[in-house]
Short mmCIF file of C-alpha atoms and ligand atoms in Angstrom, two decimals:
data_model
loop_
_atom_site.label_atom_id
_atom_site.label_comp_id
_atom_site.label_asym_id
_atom_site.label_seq_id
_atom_site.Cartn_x
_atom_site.Cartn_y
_atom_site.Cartn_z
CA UNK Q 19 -22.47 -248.24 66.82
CA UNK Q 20 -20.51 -245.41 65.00
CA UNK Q 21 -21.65 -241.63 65.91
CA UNK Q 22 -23.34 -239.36 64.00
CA UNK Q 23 -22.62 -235.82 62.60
CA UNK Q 24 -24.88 -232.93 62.81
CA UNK Q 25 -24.08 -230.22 60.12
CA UNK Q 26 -24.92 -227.18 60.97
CA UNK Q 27 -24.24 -224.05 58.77
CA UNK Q 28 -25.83 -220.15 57.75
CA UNK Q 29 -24.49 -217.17 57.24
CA UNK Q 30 -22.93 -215.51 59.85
CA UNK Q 31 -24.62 -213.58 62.72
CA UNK Q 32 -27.52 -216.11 61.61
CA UNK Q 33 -27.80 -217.38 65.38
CA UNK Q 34 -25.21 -220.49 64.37
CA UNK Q 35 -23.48 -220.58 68.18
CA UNK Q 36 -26.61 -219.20 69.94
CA UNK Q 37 -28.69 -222.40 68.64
CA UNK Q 38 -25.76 -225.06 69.46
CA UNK Q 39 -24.92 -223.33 72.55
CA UNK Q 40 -28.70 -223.90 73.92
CA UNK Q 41 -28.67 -227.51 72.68
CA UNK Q 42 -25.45 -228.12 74.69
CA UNK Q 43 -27.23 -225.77 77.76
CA UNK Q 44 -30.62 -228.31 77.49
CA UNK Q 45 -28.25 -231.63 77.15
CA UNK Q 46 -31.08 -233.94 76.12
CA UNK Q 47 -28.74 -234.59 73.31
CA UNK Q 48 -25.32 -236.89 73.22
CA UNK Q 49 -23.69 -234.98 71.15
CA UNK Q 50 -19.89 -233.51 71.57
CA UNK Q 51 -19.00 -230.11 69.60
CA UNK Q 52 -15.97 -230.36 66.86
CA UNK Q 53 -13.98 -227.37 67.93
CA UNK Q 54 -12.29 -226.47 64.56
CA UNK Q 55 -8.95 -224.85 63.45
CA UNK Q 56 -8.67 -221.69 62.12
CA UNK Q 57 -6.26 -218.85 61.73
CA UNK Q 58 -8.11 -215.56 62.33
CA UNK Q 59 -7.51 -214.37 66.27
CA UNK Q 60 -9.56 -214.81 68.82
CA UNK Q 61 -12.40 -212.14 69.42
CA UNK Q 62 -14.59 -211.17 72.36
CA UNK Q 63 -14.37 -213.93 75.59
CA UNK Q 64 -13.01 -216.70 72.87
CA UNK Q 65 -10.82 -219.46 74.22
CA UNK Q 66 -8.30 -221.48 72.63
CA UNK Q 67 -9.15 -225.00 71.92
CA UNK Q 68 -13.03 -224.31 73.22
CA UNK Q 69 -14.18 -222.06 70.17
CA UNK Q 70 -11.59 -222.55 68.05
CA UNK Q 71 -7.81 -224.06 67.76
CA UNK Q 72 -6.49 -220.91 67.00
CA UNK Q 73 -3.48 -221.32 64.80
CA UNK Q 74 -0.97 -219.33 62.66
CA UNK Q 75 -1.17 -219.34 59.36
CA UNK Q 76 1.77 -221.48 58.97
CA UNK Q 77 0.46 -224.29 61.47
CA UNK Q 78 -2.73 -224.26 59.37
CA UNK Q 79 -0.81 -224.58 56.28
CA UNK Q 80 0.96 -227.51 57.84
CA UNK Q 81 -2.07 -229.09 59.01
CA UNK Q 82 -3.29 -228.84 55.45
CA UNK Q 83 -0.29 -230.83 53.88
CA UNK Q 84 -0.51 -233.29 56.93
CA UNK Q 85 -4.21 -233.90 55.12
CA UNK Q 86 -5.27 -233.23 59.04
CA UNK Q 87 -8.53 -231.85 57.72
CA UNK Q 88 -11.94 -233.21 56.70
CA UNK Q 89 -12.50 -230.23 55.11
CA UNK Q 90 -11.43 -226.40 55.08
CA UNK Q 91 -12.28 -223.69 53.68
CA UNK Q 92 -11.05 -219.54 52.88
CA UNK Q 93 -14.25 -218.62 54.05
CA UNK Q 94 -13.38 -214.62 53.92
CA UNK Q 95 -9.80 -213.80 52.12
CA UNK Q 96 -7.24 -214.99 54.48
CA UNK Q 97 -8.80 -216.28 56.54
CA UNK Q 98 -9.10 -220.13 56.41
CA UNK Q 99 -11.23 -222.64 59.18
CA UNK Q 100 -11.48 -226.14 58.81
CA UNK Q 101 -12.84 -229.55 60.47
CA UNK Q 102 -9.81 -231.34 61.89
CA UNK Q 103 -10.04 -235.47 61.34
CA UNK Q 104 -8.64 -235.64 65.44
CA UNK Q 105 -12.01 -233.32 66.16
CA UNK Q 106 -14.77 -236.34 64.33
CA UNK Q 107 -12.66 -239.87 64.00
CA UNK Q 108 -11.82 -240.99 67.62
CA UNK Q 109 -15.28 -239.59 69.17
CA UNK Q 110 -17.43 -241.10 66.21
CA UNK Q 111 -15.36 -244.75 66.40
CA UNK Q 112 -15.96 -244.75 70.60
CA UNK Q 113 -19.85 -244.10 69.59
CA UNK Q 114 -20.10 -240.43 70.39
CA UNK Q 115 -22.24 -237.92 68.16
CA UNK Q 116 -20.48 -234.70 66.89
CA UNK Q 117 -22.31 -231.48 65.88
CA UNK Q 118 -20.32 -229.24 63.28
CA UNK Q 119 -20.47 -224.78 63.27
CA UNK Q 120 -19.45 -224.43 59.74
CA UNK Q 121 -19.67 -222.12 56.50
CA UNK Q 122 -22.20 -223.21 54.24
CA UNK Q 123 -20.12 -224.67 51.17
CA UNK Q 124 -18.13 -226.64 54.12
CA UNK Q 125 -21.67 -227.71 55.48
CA UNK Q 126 -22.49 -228.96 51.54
CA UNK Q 127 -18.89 -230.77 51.78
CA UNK Q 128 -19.28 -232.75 55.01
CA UNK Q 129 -22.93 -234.02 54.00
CA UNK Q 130 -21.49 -235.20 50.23
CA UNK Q 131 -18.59 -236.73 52.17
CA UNK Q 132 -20.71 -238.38 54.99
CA UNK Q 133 -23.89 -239.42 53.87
CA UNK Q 134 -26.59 -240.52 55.53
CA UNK Q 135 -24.19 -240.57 58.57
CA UNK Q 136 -24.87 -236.72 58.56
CA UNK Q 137 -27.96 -234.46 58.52
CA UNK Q 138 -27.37 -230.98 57.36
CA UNK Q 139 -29.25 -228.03 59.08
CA UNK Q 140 -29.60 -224.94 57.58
CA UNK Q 141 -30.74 -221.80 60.03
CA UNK Q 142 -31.95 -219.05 58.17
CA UNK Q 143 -32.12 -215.53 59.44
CA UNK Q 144 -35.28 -213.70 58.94
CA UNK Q 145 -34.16 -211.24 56.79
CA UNK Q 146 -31.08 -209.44 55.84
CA UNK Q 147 -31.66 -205.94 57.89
CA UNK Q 148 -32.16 -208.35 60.95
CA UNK Q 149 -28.74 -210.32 60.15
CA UNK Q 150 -27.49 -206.65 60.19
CA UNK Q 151 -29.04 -206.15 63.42
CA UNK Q 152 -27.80 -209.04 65.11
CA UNK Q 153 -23.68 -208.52 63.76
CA UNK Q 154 -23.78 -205.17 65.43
CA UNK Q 155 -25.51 -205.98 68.30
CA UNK Q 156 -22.85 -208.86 68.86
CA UNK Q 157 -20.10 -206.07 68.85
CA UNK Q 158 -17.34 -208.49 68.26
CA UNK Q 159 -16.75 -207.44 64.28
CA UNK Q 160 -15.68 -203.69 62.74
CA UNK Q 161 -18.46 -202.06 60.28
CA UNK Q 162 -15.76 -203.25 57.36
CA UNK Q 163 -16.05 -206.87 58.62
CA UNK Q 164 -20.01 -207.05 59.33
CA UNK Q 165 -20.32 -205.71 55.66
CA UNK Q 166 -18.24 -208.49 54.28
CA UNK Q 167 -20.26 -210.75 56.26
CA UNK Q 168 -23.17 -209.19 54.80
CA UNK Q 169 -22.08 -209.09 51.60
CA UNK Q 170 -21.56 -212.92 51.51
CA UNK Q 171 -24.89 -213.21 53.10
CA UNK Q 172 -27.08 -213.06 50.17
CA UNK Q 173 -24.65 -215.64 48.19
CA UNK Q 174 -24.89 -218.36 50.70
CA UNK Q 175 -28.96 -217.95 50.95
CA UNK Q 176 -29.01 -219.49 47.74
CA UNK Q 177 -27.97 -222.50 49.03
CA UNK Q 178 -30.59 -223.48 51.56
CA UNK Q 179 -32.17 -225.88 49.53
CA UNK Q 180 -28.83 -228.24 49.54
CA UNK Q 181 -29.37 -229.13 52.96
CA UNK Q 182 -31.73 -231.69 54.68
CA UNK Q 183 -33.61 -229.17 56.69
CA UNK Q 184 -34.23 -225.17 57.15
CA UNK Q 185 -34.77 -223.90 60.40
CA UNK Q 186 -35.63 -220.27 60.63
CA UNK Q 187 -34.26 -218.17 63.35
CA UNK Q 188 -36.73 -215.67 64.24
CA UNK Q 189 -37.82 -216.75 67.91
CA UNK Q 190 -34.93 -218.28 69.27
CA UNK Q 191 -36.43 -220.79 71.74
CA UNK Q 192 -39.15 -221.91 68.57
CA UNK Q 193 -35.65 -222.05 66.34
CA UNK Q 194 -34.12 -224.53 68.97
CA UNK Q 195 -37.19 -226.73 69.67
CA UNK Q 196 -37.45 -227.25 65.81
CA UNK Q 197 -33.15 -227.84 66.14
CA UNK Q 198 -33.94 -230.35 68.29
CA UNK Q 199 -36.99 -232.33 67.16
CA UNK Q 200 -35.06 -232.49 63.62
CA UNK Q 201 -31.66 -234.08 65.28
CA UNK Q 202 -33.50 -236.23 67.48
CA UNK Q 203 -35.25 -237.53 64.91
CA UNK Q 204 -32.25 -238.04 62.81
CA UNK Q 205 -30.60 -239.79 65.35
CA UNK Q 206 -33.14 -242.22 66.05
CA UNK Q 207 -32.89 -243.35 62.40
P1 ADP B 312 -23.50 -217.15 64.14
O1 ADP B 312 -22.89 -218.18 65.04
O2 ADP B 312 -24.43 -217.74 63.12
O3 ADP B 312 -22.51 -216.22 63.51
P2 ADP B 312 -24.52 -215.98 66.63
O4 ADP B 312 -25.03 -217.19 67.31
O5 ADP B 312 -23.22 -215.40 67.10
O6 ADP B 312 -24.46 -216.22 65.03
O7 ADP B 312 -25.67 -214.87 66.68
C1 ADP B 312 -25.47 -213.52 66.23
C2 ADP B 312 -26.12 -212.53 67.22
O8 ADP B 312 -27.53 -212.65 67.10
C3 ADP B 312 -25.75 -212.81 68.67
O9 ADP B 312 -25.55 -211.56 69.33
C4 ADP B 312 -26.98 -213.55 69.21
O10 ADP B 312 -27.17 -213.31 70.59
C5 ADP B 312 -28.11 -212.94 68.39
N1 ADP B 312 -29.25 -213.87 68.13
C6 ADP B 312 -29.20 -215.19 67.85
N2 ADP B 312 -30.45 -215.68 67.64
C7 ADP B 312 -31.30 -214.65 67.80
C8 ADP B 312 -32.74 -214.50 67.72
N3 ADP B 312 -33.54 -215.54 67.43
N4 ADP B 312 -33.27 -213.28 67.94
C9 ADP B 312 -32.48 -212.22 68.22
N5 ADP B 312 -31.11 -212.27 68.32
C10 ADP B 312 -30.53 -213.47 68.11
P1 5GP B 313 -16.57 -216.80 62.74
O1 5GP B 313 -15.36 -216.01 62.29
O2 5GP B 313 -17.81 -215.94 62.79
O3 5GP B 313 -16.34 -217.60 63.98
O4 5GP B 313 -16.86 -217.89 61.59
C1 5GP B 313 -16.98 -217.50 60.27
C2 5GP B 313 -17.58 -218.65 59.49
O5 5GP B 313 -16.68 -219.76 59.45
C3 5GP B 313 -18.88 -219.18 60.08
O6 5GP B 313 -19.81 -219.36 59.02
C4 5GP B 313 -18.47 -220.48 60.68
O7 5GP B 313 -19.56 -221.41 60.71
C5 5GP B 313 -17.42 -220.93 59.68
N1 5GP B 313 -16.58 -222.03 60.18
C6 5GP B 313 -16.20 -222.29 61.45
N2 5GP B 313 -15.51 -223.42 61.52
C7 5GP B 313 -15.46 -223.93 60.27
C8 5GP B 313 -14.89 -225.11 59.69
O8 5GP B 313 -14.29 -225.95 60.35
N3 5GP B 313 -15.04 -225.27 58.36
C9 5GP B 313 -15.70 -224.37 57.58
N4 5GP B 313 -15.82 -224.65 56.29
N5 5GP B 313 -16.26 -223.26 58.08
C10 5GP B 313 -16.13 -223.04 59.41
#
């Protein structure tokens, strides 16, 4: 049978990474991660190919007109990710499950491209001050880029009710046991 995708999109510093990274840590899910392609630099203990396919701006441009993506997007200005086709087609044709860490309007894309071969998760953040909190705390982005992040933040809020579920990030391990139930569930469908 053909895999499944797992959308799963918020603004950033939502908890995004944390959430997937525990699902990976807890493994009661076959699921592989789509490592996508992007062309800002790496940041903190990043590694090429495991977080990201970090590329120059003028391999990403190539690997748009090679139509190499599912979907990409400019999420700030600049500053481009996308879902490469070699990250989902092979590993969903063998069988294998793929969950997706992408911006919200790509999140919207993938689930209006895949159907009910997708469930979209949105996390939510408890509040904007804590989504402040949790970008500095990180310490991987400068004040300039935590307020763009923040800036954004209120814009893609508005579009929680596009996806198939909400999961609020407020106690992490609650956040991931609802993550899990919902994806479970979806998979079993
Ligand atoms: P995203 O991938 O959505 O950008 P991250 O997973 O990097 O967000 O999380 C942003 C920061 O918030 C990280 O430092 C992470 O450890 C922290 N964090 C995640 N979830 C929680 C939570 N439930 N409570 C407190 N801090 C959290
Ligand atoms: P960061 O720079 O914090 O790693 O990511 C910034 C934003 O880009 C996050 O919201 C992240 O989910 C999103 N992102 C990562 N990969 C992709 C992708 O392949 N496509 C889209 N549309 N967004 C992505």
């Amino acid at each position: 049978m053909e895999g499944k995708i797992i959308i799963i999109s918020a603004p950033s510093g939502s908890g995004k990474s944390t959430i997937i990274g525990r699902l990976m840590e807890r493994g009661n899910i076959d699921m592989e991660f789509s490592v996508s392609a992007t062309n800002r630099s790496p940041r903190g203990e990043e590694i090429d190919g495991r977080d990201y396919h970090f590329l120059t701006t003028e391999q990403f441009r190539s690997a748009i007109d090679g139509d190499e993506f599912v979907e990409y997007e400019e999420v700030y200005p600049g500053r481009y990710y996308g879902t490469l086709r070699s990250e989902i087609d092979a590993r969903c044709a063998a069988g294998h499950n793929v969950i997706l860490d992408i911006d919200v309007k790509g999140g919207v894309n993938v689930k209006r491209i895949f159907g009910p071969r997708a469930v979209s998760i949105f996390i939510m953040p408890p509040g904007i001050d804590e989504l402040h909190r949790r970008l500095t705390g990180r310490a991987t982005d400068s004040p300039e880029a935590i307020a763009e992040r923040i800036g954004k933040a209120e814009y893609e809020l508005t579009f929680a009710g596009e996806f198939d579920h909400v999961v609020v990030n407020d106690n992490l391990d609650t956040a991931v046991d609802e993550a899990e139930t919902v994806i479970t569930t979806f998979l079993a469908s």
